[in-house]
XYZ file of C-alpha atoms in Angstrom:
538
model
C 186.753 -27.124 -6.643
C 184.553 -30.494 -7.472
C 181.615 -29.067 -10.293
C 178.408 -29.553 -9.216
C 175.975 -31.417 -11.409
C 173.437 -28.729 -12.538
C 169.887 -29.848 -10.933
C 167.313 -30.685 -13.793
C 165.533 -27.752 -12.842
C 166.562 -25.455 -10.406
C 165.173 -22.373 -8.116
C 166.428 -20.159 -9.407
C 169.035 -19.299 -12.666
C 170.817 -16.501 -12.036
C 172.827 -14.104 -15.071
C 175.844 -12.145 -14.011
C 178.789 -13.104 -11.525
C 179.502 -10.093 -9.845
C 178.961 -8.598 -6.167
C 174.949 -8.993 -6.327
C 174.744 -11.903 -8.449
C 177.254 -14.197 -5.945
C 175.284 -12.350 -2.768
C 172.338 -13.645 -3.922
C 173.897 -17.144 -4.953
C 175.405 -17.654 -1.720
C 172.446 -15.949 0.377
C 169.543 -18.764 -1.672
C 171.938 -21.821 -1.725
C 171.971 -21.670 2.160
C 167.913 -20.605 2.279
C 168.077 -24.477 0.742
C 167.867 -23.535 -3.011
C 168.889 -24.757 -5.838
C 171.304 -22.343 -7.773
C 172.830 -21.873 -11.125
C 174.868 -19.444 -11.712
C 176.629 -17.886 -15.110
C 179.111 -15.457 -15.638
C 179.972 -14.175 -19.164
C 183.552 -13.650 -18.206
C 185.468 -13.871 -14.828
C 183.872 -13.264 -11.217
C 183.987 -9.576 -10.657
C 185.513 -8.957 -14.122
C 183.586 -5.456 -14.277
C 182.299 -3.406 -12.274
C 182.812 -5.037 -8.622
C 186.575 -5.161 -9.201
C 186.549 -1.480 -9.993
C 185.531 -0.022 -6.942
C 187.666 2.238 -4.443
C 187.592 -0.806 -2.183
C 185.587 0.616 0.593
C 182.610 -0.926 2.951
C 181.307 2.738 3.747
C 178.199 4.378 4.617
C 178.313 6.953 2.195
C 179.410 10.038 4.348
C 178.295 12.516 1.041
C 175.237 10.808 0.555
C 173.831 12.929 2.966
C 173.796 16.123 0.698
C 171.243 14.131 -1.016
C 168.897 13.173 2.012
C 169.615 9.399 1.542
C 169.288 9.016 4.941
C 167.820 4.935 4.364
C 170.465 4.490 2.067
C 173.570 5.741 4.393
C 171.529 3.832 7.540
C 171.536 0.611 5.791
C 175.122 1.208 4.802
C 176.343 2.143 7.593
C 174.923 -0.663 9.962
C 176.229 -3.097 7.031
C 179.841 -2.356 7.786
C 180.118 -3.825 11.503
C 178.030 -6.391 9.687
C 180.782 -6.972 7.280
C 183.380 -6.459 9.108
C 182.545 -9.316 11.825
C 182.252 -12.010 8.684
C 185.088 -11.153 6.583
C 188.386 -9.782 8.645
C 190.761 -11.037 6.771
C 189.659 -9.268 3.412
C 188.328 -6.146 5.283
C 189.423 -3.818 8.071
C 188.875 -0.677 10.117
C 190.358 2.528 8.088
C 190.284 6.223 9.713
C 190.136 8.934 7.170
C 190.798 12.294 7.354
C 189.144 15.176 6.207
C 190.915 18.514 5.850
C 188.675 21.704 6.691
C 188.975 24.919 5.113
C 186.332 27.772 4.876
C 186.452 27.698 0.775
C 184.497 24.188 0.815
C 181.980 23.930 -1.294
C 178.936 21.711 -1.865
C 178.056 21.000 -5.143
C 175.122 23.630 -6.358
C 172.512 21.425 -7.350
C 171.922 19.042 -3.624
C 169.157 19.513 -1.352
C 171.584 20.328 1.007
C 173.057 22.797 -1.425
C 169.779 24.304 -2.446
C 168.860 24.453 0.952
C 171.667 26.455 2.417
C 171.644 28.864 -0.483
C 168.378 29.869 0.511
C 168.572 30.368 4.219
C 172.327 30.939 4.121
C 172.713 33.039 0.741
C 175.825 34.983 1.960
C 177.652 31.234 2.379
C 177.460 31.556 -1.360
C 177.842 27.660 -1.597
C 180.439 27.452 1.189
C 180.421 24.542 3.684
C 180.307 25.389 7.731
C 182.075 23.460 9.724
C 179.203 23.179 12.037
C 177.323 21.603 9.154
C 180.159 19.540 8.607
C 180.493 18.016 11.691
C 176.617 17.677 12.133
C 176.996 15.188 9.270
C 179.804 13.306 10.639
C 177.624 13.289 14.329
C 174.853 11.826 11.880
C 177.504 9.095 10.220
C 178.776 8.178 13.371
C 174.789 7.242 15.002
C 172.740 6.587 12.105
C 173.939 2.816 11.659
C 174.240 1.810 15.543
C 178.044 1.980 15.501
C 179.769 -0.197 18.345
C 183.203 -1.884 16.582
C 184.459 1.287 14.956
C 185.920 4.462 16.738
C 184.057 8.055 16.374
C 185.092 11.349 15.248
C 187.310 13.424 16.211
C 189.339 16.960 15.371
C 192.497 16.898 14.439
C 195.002 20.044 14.676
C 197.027 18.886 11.661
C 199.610 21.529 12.252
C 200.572 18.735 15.187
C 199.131 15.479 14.143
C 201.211 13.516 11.362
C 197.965 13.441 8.946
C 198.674 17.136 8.420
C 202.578 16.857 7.159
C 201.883 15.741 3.513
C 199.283 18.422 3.108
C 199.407 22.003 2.394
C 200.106 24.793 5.408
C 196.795 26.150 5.190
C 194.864 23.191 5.936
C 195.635 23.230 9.595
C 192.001 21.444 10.701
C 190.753 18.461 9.917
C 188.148 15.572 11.392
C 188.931 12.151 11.626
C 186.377 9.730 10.626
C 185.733 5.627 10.433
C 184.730 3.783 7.588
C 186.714 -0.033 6.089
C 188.368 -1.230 3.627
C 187.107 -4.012 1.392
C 188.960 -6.600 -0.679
C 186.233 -5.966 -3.741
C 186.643 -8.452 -6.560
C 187.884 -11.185 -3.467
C 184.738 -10.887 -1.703
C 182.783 -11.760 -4.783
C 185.345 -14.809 -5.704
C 184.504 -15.891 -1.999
C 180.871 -15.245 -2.024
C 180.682 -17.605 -5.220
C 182.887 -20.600 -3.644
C 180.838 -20.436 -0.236
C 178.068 -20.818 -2.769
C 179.192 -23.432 -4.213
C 180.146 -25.112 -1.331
C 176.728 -25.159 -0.381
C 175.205 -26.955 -3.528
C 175.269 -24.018 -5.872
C 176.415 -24.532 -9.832
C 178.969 -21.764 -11.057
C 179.903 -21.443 -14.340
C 182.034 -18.718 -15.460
C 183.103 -18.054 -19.004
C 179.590 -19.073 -19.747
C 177.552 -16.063 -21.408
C 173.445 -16.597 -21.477
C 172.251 -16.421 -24.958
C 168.991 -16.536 -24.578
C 165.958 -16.846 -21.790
C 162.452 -17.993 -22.623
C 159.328 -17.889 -20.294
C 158.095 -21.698 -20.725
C 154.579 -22.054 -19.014
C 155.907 -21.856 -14.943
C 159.820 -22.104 -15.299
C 162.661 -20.521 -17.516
C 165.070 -22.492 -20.285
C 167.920 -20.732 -20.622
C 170.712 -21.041 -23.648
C 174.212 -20.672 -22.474
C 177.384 -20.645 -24.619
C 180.552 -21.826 -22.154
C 184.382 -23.660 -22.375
C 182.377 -26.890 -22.816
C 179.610 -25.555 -25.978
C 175.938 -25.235 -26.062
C 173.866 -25.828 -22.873
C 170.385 -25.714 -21.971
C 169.345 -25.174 -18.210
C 165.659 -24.656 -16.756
C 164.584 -22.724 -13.612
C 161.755 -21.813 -11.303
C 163.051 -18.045 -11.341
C 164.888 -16.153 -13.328
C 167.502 -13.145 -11.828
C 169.141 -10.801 -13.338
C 172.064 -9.514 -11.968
C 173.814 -8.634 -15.022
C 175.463 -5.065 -14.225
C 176.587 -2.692 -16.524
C 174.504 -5.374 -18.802
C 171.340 -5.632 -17.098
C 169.488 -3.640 -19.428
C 170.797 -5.539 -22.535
C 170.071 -9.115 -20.464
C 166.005 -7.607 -20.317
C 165.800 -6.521 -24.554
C 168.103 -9.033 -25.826
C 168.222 -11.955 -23.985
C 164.923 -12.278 -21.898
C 163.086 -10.288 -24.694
C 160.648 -7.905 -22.727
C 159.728 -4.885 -23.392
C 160.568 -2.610 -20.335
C 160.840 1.009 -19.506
C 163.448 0.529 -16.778
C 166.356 1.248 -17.503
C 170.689 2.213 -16.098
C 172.366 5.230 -15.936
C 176.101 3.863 -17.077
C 178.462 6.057 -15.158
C 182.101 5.178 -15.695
C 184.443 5.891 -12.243
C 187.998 5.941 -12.982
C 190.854 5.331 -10.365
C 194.784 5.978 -10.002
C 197.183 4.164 -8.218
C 200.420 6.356 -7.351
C 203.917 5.929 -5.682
C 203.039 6.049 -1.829
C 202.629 9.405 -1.430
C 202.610 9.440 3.086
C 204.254 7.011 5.649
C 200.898 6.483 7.905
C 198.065 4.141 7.645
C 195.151 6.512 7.460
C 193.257 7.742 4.191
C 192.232 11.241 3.077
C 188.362 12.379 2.038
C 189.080 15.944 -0.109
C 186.886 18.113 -1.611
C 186.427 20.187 -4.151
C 185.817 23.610 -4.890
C 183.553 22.079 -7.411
C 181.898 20.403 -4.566
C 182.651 16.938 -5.421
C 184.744 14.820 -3.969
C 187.849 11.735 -3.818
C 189.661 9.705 -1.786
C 193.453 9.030 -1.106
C 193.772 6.104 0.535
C 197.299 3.651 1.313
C 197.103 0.886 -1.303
C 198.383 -2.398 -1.092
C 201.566 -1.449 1.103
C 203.968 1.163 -0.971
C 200.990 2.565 -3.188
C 197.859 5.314 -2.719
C 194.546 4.578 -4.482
C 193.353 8.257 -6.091
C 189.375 7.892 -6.528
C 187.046 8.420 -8.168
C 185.158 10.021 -10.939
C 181.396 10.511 -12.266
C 181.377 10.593 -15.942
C 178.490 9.215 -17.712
C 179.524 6.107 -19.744
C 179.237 5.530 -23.653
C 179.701 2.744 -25.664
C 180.131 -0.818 -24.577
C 180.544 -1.172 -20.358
C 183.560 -3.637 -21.324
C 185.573 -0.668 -22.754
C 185.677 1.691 -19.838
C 189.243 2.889 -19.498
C 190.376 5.677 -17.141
C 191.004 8.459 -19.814
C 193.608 11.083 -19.584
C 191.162 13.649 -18.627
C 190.390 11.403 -15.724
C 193.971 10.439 -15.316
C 194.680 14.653 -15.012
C 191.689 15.561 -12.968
C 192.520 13.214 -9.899
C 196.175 14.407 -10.127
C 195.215 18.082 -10.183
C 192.521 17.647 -7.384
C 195.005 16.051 -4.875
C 197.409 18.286 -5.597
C 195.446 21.121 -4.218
C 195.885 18.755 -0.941
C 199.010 17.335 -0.963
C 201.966 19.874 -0.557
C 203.977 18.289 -3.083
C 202.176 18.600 -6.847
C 201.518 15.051 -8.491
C 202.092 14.482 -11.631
C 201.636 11.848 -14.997
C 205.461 10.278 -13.575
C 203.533 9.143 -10.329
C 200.869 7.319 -11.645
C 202.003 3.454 -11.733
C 198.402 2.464 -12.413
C 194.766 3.158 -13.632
C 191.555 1.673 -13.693
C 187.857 2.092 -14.475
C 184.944 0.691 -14.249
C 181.315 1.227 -14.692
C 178.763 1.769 -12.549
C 175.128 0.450 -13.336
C 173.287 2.952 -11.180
C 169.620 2.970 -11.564
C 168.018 5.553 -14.144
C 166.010 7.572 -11.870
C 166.378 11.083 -13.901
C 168.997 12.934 -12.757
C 170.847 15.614 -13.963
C 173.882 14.715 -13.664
C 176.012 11.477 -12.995
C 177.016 12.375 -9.809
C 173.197 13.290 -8.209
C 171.832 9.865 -9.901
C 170.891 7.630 -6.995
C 173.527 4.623 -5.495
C 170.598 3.010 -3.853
C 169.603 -0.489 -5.300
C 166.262 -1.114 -7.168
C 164.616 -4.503 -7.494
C 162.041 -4.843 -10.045
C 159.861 -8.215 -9.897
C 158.199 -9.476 -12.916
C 155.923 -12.055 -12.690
C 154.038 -12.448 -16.012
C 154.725 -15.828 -15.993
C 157.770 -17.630 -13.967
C 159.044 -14.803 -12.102
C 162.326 -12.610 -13.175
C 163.845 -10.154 -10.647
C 166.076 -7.709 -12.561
C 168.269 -5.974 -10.075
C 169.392 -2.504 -10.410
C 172.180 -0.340 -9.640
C 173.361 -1.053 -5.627
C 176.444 -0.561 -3.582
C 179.348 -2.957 -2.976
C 178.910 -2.059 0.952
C 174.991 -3.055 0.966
C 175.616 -6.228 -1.525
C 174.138 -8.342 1.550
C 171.014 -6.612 2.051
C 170.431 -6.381 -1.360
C 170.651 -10.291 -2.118
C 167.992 -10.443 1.754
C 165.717 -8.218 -0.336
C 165.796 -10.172 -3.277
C 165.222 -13.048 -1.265
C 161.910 -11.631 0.332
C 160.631 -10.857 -3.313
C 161.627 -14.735 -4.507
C 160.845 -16.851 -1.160
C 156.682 -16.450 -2.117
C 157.350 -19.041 -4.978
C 159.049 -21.554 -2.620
C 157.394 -22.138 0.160
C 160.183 -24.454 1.301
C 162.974 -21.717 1.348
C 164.566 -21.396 4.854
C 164.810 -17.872 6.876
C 167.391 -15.131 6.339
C 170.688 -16.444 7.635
C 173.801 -14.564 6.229
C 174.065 -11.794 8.981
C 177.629 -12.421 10.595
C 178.355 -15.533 8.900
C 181.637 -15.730 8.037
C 182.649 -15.891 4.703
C 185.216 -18.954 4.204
C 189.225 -18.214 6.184
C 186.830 -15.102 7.830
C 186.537 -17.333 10.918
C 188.497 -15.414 13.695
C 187.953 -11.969 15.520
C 187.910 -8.785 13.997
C 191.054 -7.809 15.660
C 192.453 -10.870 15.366
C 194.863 -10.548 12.437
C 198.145 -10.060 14.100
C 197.884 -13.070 16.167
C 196.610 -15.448 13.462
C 199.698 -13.433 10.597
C 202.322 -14.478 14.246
C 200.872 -17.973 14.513
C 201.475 -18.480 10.587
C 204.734 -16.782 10.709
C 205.659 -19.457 13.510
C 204.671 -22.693 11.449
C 206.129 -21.910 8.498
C 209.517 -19.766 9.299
C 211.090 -19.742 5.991
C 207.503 -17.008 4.906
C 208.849 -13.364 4.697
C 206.943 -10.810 7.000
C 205.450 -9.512 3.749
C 204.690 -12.744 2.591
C 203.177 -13.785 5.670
C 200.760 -10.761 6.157
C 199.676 -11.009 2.808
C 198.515 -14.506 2.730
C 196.502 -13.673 5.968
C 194.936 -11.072 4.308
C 193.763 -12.920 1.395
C 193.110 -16.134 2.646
C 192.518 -15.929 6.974
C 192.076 -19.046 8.931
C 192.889 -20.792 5.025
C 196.449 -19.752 4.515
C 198.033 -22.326 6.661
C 195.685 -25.002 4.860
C 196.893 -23.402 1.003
C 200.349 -24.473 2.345
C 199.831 -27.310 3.980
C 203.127 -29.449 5.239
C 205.677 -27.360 3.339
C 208.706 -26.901 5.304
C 210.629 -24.678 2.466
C 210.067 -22.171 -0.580
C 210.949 -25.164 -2.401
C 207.808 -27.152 -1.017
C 205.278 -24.572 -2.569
C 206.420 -25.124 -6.239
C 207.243 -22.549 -8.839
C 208.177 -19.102 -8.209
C 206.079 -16.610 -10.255
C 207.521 -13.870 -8.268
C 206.626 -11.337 -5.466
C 205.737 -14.006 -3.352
C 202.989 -15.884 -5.308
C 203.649 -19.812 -5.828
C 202.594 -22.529 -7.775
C 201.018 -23.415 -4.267
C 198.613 -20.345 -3.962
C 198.050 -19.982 -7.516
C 196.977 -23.670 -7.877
C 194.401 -23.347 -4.866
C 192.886 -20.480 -7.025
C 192.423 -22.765 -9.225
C 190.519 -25.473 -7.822
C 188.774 -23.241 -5.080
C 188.310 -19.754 -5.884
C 187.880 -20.017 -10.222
C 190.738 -18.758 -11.669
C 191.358 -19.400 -14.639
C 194.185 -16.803 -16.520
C 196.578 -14.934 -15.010
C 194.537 -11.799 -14.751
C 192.103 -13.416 -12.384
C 194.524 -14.048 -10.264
C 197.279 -10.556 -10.731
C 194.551 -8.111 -10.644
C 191.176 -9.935 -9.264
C 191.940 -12.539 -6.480
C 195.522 -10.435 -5.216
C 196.750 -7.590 -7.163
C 200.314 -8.392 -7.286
C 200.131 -7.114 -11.195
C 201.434 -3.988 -9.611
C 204.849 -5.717 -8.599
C 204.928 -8.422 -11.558
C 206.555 -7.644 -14.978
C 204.975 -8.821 -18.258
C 207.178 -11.426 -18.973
C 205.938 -12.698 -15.278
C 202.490 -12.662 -15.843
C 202.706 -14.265 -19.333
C 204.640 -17.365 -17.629
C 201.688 -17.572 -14.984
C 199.262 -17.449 -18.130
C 201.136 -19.862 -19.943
C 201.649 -22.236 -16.679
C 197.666 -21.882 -16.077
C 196.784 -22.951 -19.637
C 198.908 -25.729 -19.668
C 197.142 -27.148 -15.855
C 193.963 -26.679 -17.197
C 195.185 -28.816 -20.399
C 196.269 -31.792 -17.898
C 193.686 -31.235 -15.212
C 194.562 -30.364 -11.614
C 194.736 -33.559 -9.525
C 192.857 -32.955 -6.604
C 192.185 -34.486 -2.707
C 188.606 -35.745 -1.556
C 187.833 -31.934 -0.009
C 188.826 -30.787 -3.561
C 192.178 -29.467 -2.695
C 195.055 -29.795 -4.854
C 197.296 -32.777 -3.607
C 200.743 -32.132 -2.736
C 201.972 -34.172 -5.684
C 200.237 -31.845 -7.799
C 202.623 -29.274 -6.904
């Protein structure tokens, strides 16, 4: 991808290249202003590549009364959905009933139902139950994705991997999300539309100078200097750090650091649908089919110490998930199926809570404007990353009267352009022009790159046309296009970030792919007019 030239001074400056930094990137670079962006590390490094990978309403939300919250969610997924089918799709989960349900104590659903139901001692209905699934299925307008229904799962295949006494179950919709992908294509659609991205590039420092911002940034290339209109702060996990130690305000606000954990496992079921359990401690995780012949385990609450860069998935973590499906699954799990873990953490807004799990998901933006304006933005949801960077916009567009209107609704993201159901035609049609592509290999560069794939591979007729072999399908062909287009830059953007086919490469693999990487960076990829990589380059 060609750099842009940094404008002498731009709109807005913007610190922190994950989910709501690139949303907002992508949403003001097509409002028609001008955008820097910096990223201390990789796009989506933290927390928005550690999610459970799901556009989703919220369905236990509701405990808490965040009826907004689950609304705006919920009508974001169709929303979603219609822009980005290649990196997101429809899901059904399941959610096994069985009269010892509990909520967790301490909800206003929970506190409520002890008091006019005392003799439930805690227990969940199934009335109640399915009142809150009627509620998830109307709340958001729903008119792409199925409703709910009961399941007899002493008949239905969802019921065969689980325990005998879980012999009822309702089947709900929600989608899947590509996480850390969405963010790497929010940034390029940004920068396809004028916006500066650096990554690698941390902000040292940010100084109120009469009516704009200079910031300080330390990247691959030294010591830079960059002025703005407007200052945003999207940093994450670090947004609380970029207020006292970069910008250098005194502020009260504040994030809750709550570190979710994840496992991947051996598949555990042959069909395509997920699993919602819970708890008898009232909370709850998902099972869901992972990347073809895995299940994603997820997630936990645990408030976060120490640095947000050191969040691992701890034993404890690593045990709890495992012991909590297996009071599902009818075969026990244990440490020998984990192939996997991650964590990440979650920079929810401190709002008081007492515990991790209660503390609000909904998304606070706090505008200061003692001088050229900085937004900090607060905690938020991967599913509601849109809205949020619309919301921003409505605090920002007041100091630029030139800004255009709210556009991003439905816009496809870039290889999104194709119906929502229109994934096994366009995998056929790919499958067709380039025969010597496995069915596996096929799928998955539909899935990661849509209405792009057949341009990543342009005329190759053979294997031998795409380059190297790194293994598990990924060629010097794909891997350079990450490259140029989508800001890779080490193998781990590309093996865990942009695909996650770390889970089927060895080490020795995955060093080559570094080592190959360094070395193109070294010699600079050659590159066509539309910036993509020329076939002698491969």
């Amino acid at each position: 991808m060609t750099m842009q030239t940094p404008p002498e001074m731009a709109d807005l400056f913007i610190i922190g290249g994950g989910i709501n930094g690139c949303g907002i990137a992508r949403d003001a670079t097509g409002r028609g202003l001008s955008v820097v962006l910096a990223e201390q590390a990789d796009l989506a490094q933290a927390t928005s590549s550690a999610s459970t990978k799901l556009f989703h309403g919220g369905l236990r939300y509701l405990e808490y009364f965040e009826f907004r919250l689950v609304r705006e969610a919920l009508e974001e997924r169709e929303t979603l959905l219609s822009a980005m089918p290649h990196i997101s799709w429809p899901m059904r989960f399941v959610l096994p009933y069985h009269p010892d349900m509990r909520f967790e104590g301490d909800t206003p659903t929970g506190r409520l139902l002890s008091t006019v139901m005392p003799w439930m001692k805690g227990r969940r209905p199934a009335w109640l139950i399915r009142l809150g699934l009627f509620l998830y299925d109307t709340l958001g307008g729903r008119k792409i994705l199925p409703a709910t229904r009961t399941l007899d799962l002493t008949t239905d295949p969802a019921g065969k991997p689980l325990q005998k006494r879980f012999a009822k179950a309702y089947e709900y919709s929600d989608c899947w999300v590509e996480d850390s992908k969405l963010v790497s294509l929010n940034a390029r659609d940004a920068a396809g539309r004028g916006a500066t991205i650096l990554t690698r590039t941390r902000v040292t420092g940010a100084d109120r100078s009469g009516d704009h911002w200079t910031i300080t940034t330390e990247g691959p290339q030294g010591r830079a200097t960059y002025k703005s209109r407007a200052l945003v702060n999207a940093g994450g996990p670090w947004v609380e750090d970029v207020i006292r130690n970069v910008a250098r305000i005194n502020s009260t606000e504040g994030v809750r650091l709550v570190r979710g954990s994840h496992i991947v496992t051996r598949k555990l079921y042959d069909h395509d649908r997920c699993y919602f359990f819970q708890g008898t401690d009232g909370r709850i995780i998902f099972a869901i089919p992972y990347e073809q012949d895995f299940t994603l385990i997820g997630t936990t609450d645990k408030d976060h110490q120490g640095a947000p860069k050191d969040a691992v998935c701890t034993d404890e973590e690593r045990d709890y998930l495992l012991a909590f499906a297996s009071q599902y699954f009818a075969k026990p799990l244990t440490r020998d199926d984990v192939v996997w873990t991650y964590s990440g953490v979650r920079p929810l807004y401190n709002d008081g809570a007492k515990s991790a799990t209660a503390a609000t998901r909904d998304y606070v933006l706090s505008l200061d404007q003692n001088g050229a304006p900085l937004l900090n933005v607060f905690g938020g949801k991967i599913t509601t990353y849109r809205r949020l960077a619309e919301s921003a916009l409505e605090k920002l567009t007041p100091f630029f009267s030139a800004a255009r209107a709210p556009w991003t609704a439905r816009v496809p993201l870039p290889g999104g352009d194709f119906p929502v159901d229109g994934v096994p035609a366009l995998t056929a049609a790919l499958k067709s022009s380039y025969p010597f592509l496995s069915d596996y290999h096929a799928a998955r560069l539909i899935r990661a790159y849509g209405t792009e794939a057949a341009t990543l591979l342009g005329p190759a007729r053979s294997p031998a046309d795409l380059g190297r072999d790194f293994g598990a399908t990924l060629t010097e062909a794909e891997v350079r296009w990450l490259m140029q287009h989508e800001f890779a830059r080490a193998a781990a953007d590309v093996v865990w970030r942009r695909t996650k086919l770390g889970l089927r490469l060895s080490a020795e693999q995955i060093a080559a792919l570094d080592a190959y990487m360094t070395a193109a960076q070294a010699n600079a990829l050659p590159a066509t007019k539309d910036g993509a990589t020329s076939p002698a380059a491969r």
